Coordinates of C-alpha atoms in Angstrom, one line a residue:
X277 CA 142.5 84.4 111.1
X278 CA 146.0 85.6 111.2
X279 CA 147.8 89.1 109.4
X280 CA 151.5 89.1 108.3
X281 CA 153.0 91.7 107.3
X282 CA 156.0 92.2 105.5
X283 CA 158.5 94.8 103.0
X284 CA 160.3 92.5 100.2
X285 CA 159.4 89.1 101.1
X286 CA 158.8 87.3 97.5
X287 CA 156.5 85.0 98.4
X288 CA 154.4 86.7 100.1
X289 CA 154.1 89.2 97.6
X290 CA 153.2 86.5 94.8
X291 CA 150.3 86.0 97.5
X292 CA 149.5 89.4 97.8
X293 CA 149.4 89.9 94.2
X294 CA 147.4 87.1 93.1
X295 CA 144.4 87.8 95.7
X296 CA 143.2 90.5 92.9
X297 CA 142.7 88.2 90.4
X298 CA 141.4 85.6 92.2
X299 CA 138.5 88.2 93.6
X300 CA 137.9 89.8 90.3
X301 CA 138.4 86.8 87.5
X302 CA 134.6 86.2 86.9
X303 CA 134.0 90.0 86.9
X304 CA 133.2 91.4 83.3
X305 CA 134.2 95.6 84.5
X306 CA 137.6 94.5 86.1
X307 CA 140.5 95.7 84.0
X308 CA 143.5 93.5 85.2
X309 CA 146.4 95.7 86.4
X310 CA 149.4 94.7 84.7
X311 CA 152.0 92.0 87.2
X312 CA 154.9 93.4 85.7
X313 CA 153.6 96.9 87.2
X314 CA 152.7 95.7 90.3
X315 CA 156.1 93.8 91.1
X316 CA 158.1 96.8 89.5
X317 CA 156.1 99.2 92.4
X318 CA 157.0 96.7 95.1
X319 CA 161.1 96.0 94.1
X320 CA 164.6 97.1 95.6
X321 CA 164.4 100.1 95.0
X322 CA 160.8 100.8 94.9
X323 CA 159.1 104.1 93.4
X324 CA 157.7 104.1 97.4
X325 CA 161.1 104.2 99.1
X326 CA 163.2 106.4 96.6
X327 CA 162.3 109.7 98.7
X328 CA 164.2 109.7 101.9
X329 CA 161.8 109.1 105.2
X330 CA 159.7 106.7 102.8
X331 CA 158.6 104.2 104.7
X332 CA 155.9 101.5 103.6
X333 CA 154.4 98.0 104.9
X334 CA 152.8 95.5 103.3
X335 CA 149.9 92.9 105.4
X336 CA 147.6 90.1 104.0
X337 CA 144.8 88.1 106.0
X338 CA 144.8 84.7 106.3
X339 CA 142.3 82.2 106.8
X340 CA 143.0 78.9 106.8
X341 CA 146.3 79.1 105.2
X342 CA 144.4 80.6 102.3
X343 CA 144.9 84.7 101.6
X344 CA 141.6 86.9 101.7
X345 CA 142.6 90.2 102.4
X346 CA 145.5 92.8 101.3
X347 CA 146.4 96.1 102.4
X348 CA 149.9 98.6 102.4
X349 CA 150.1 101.4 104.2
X350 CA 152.7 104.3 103.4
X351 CA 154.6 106.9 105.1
X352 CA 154.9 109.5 102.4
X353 CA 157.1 112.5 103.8
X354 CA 155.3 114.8 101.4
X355 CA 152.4 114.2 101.8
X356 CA 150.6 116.8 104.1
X357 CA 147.3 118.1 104.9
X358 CA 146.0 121.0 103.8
X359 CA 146.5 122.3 107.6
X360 CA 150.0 121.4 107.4
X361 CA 149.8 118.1 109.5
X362 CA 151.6 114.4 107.8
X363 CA 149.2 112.1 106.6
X364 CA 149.6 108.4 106.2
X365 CA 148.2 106.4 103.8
X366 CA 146.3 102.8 102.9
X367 CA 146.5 101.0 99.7
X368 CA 146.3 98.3 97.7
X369 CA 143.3 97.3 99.6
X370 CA 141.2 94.3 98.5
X371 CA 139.5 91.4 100.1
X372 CA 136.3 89.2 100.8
X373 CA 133.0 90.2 102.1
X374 CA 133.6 89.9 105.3
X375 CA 134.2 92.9 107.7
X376 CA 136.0 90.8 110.1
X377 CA 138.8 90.6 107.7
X378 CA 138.6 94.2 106.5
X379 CA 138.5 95.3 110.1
X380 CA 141.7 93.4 111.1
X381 CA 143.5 94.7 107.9
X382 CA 142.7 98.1 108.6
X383 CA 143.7 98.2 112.0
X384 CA 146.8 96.5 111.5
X385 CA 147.6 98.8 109.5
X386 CA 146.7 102.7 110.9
X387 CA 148.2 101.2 113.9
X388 CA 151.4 100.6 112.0
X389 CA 151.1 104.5 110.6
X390 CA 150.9 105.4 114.1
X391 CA 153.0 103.6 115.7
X392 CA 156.2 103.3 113.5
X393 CA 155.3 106.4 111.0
X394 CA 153.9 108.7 113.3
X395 CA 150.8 109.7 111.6
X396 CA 147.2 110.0 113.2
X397 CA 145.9 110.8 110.3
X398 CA 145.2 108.2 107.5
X399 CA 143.9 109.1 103.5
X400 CA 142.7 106.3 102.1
X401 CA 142.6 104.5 99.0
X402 CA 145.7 106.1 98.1
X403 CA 148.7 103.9 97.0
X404 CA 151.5 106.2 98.3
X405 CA 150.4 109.1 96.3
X406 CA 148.1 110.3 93.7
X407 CA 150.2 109.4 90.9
X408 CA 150.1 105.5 91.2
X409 CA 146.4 105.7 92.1
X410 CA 143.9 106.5 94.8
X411 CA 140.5 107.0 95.6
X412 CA 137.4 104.5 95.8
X413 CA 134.3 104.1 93.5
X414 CA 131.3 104.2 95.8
X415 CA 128.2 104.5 93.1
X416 CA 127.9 103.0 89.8
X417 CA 129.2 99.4 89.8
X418 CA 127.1 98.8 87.6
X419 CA 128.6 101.2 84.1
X420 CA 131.3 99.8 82.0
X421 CA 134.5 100.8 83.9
X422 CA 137.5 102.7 81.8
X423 CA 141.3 102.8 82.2
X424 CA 142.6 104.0 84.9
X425 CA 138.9 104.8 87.0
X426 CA 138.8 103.4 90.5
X427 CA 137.0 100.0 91.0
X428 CA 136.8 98.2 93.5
X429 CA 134.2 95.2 95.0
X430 CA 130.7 96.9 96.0
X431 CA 131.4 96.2 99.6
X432 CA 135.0 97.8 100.5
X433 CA 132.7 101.8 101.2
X434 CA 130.5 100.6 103.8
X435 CA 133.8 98.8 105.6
X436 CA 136.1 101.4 105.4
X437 CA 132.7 104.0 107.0
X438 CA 131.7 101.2 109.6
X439 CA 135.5 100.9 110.4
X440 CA 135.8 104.9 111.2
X441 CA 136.7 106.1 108.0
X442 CA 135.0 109.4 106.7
X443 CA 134.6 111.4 103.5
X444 CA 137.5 113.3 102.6
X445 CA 136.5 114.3 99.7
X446 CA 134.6 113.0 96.3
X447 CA 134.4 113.1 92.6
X448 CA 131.9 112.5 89.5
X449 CA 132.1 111.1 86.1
X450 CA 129.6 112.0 83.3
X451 CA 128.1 110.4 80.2
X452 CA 127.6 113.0 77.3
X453 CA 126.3 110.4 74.6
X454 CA 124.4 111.5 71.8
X455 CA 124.6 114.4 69.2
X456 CA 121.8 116.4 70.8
X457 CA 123.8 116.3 74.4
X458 CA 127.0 117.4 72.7
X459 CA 125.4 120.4 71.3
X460 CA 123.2 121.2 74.7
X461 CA 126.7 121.4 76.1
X462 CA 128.7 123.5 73.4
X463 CA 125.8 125.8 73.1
X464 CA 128.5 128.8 74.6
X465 CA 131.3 126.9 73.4
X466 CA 131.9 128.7 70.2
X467 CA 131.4 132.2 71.6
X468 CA 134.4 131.2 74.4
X469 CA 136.3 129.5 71.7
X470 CA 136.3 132.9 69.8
X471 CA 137.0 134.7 72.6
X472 CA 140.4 132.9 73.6
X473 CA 141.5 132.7 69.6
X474 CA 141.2 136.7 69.2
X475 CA 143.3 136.7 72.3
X476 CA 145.7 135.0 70.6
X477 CA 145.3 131.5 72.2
X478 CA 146.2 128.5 70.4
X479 CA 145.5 124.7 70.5
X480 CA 148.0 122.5 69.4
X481 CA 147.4 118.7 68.5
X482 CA 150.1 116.6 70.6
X483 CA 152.9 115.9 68.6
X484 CA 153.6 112.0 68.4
X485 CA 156.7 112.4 66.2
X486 CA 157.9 114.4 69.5
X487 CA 156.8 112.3 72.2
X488 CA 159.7 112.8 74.8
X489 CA 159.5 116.6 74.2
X490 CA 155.1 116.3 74.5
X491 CA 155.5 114.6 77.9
X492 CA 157.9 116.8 79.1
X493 CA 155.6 119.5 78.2
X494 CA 152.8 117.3 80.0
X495 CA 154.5 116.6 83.0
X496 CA 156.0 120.4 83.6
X497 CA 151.9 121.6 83.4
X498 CA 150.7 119.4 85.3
X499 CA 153.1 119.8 88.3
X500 CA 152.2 123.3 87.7
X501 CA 148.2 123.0 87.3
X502 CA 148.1 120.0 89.9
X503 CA 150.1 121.4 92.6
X504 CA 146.9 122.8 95.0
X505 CA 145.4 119.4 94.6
X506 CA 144.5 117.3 97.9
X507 CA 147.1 114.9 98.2
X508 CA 149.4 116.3 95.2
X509 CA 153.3 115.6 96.0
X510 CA 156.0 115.9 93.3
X511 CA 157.1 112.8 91.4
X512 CA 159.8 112.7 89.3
X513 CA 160.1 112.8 85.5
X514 CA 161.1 109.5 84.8
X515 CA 158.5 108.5 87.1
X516 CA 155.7 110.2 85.6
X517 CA 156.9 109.0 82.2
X518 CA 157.2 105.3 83.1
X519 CA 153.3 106.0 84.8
X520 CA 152.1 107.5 81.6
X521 CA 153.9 105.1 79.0
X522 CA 150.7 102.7 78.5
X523 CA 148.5 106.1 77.7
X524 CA 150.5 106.3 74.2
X525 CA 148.1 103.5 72.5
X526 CA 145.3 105.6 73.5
X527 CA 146.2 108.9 72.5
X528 CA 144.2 110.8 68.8
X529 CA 146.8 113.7 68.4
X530 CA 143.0 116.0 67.7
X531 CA 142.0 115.1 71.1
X532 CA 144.8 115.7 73.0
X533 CA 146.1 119.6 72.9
X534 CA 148.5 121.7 74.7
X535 CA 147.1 125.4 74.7
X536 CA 149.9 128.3 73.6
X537 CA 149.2 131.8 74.5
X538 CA 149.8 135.6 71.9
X539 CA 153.9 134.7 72.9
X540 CA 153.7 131.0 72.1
X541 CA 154.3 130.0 76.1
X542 CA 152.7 126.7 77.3
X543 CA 149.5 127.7 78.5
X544 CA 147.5 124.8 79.8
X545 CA 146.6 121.7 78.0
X546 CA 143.3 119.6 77.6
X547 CA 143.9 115.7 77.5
X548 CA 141.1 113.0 76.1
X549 CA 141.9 109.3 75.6
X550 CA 140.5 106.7 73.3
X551 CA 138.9 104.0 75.4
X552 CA 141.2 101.6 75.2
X553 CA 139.4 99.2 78.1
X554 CA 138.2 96.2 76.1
X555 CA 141.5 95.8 74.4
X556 CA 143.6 96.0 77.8
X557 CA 140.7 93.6 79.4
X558 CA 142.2 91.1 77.0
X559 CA 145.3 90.9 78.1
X560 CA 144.6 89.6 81.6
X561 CA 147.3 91.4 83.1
X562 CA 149.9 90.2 81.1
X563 CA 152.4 92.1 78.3
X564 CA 153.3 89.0 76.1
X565 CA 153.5 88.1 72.7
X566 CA 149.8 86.5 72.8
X567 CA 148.3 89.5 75.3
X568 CA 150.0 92.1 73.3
X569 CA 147.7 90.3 69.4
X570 CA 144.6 90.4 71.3
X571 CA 145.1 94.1 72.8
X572 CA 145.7 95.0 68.9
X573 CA 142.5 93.0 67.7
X574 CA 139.9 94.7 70.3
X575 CA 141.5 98.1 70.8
X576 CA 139.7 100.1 68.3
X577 CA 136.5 98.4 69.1
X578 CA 134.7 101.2 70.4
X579 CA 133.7 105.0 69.8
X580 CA 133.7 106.0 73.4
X581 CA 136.4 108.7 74.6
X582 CA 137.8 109.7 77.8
X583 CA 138.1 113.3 78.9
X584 CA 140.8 112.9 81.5
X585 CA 143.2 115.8 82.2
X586 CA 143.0 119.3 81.7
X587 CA 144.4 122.3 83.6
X588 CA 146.3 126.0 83.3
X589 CA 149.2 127.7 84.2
X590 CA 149.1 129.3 87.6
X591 CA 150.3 133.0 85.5
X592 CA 146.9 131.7 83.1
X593 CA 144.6 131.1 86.1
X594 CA 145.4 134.8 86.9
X595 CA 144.8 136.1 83.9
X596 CA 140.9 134.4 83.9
X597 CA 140.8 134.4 79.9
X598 CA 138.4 131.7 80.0
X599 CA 141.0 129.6 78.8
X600 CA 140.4 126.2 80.5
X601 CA 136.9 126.1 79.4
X602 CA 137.6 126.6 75.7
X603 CA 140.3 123.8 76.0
X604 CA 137.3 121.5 77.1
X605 CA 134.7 122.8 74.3
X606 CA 138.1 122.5 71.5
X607 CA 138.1 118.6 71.9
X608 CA 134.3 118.4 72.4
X609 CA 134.6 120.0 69.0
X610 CA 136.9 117.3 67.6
X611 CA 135.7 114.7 69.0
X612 CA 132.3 115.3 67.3
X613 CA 134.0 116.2 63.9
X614 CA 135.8 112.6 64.3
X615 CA 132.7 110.8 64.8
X616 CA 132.6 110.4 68.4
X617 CA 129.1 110.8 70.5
X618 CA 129.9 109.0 73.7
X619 CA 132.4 111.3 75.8
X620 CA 132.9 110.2 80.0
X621 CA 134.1 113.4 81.4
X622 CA 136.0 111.7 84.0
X623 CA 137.0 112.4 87.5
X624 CA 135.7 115.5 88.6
X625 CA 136.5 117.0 92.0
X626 CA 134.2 119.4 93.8
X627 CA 134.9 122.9 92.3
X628 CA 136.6 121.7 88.8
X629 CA 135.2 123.8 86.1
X630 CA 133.9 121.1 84.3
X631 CA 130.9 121.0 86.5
X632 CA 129.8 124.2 85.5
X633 CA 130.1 123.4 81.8
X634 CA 127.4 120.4 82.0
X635 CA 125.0 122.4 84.6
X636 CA 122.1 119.6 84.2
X637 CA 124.4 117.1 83.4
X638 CA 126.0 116.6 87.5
X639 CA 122.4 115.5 88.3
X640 CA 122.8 112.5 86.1
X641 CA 126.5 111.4 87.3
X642 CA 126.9 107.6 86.7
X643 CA 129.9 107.2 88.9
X644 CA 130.9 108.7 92.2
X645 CA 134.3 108.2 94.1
X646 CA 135.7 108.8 97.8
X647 CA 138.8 109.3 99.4
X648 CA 138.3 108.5 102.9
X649 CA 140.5 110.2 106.3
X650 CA 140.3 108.5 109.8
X651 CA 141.7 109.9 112.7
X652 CA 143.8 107.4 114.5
X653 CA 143.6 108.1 118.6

């Protein structure tokens, strides 16, 4: 077995590409990533290399000729620990059950961050930075996967720990299905809702007649909201609005808010999707004519929702008015007067809010993802 490695090499990208959808064809939870994406992430210039001291490599495994494993690292010059020391990280990482070729990948690789970036310490899954996706699902393989959650084969956690890798930190989604589990979980919700509105708090449905203005609005709280995060970095506007385009398909004006306080100042914002997952499934990766009719015919095919984003001003945190829990029981709220009973509150990190809200509810966590750190010596 041998490991190339390369920046802007066509043909080996083509390679590199097309190992995902070989891996993952015959797997029913796989939502293709779209080609046109992938190649736009990896051009001259790249979203990776448009910060000055980017630096990023690409490596695939290959076994007789034939590709079976893919990994990029990244040199992001942002990107720090919470102690102040550059990390480096992995991406893009796929391959076949065997830990020979996982092994190879990922030393290939950290050495690379070490050697020609510097960094002895790796984060990882984590393609560049948070916003073009990171993190690893390590339980629940076996639920009914939604747009934008990590998957990955069953396999890739107990590589990356036998490699070295440890837990950096991990997150949870949640199933609230059913009418009697809404209502367990909005039991204090109207008291909190009441409390905020006589505050003079506000929600207010995103505006689809003003979508440039609503992402702006998005994008400005979330760099606010966001910015203690591990592994947050600033990404520019046109960025984030190229990264959030596909979400405008998905998006019920009720279940998306932005939250104005007594002086009508942005205040924080609570953001739920419509699954969207078996109509994207149908398009196998591709934006055409033909991929684009059967997205339309199985979009609206289900009554599950997504509660994805929510988060406050830092000047709002201060204040402690309760605000981003009422933002979470408002679209509860809705989503129940729209006829929704299947919400996955999705992606929660130790310490969100959102885990106090459902008490009970974090025992029963259907999914659980990782993002791994290894010390490179």
């Amino acid at each position: 077995m041998g490991i190339e490695h390369f920046t802007s090499d066509p043909d080996l990208l083509d390679q590199f590409i097309r190992l995902g959808h070989e891996l993952y064809r015959d797997d029913p939870q796989w939502i293709p990533p779209f080609r046109k994406n992938l190649l736009y992430q990896f051009s001259s210039p790249s979203p990776f290399s448009r910060q000055p001291g980017t630096l990023y490599r690409n490596f695939i495994a290959l076994q007789d000729r034939k590709v079976v494993g893919r990994i990029s690292a990244f040199v992001n010059p942002q990107l720090l620990n919470p102690d102040g020391k550059a990390a480096g990280t992995i991406g893009f990482f796929e391959c076949v059950n065997d830990y020979s070729v996982a092994r190879d990948l990922l030393d290939a690789s950290t050495r690379w961050l070490k050697e020609e970036g510097g960094r002895s310490v790796v984060w990882g899954p984590m393609n560049y930075d948070i916003w073009h996706g990171y993190r690893m699902m390590i339980h629940g393989f076996d639920q009914k996967t939604f747009c934008g959650e990590p998957y990955n084969k069953p396999w890739y956690p107990e590589f990356f720990e036998r490699f070295g890798f440890t837990t950096r930190q991990t997150w949870d989604s949640v199933d609230i299905i059913g009418r009697e589990s809404f209502e367990k979980v909005m039991r204090r919700g109207a008291e909190r809702l009441n409390q905020v509105s006589q505050h003079g708090y506000r929600f207010v449905p995103f505006d689809m007649l003003k979508y440039d203005s609503e992402v702006r609005n998005l994008y400005d709280l979330l760099c606010q909201s966001f910015a203690s995060f591990l592994g947050y970095t600033p990404t520019g506007f046109s960025e984030f609005r190229r990264i959030f385009g596909p979400h405008r398909l998905a998006i019920d004006p009720a279940l998306f808010v932005f939250a104005r306080d007594e002086c009508d100042r942005l205040a924080g914002f609570a953001g739920s999707f419509l699954d969207i997952s078996d109509g994207v499934r149908t398009m196998r990766g591709s934006d055409s004519l033909l991929a684009r009719w059967r997205f339309y015919r199985r979009r609206k095919c289900t009554n599950r929702i997504i509660f994805y984003l929510g988060g406050v001003t830092p000047q709002e945190a201060i204040r402690k008015a309760g605000l981003g829990r009422a933002a979470f029981y408002h679209v509860l709220q809705q989503a129940l007067n729209r006829g929704h009973e299947h919400v996955v509150v999705a992606l929660m990190a130790q310490g969100n809010i959102v885990r106090g809200i459902l008490n009970g509810m974090m025992a029963q966590a259907q999914r659980r993802y990782a993002l791994y750190e290894l010390n490179v010596h």
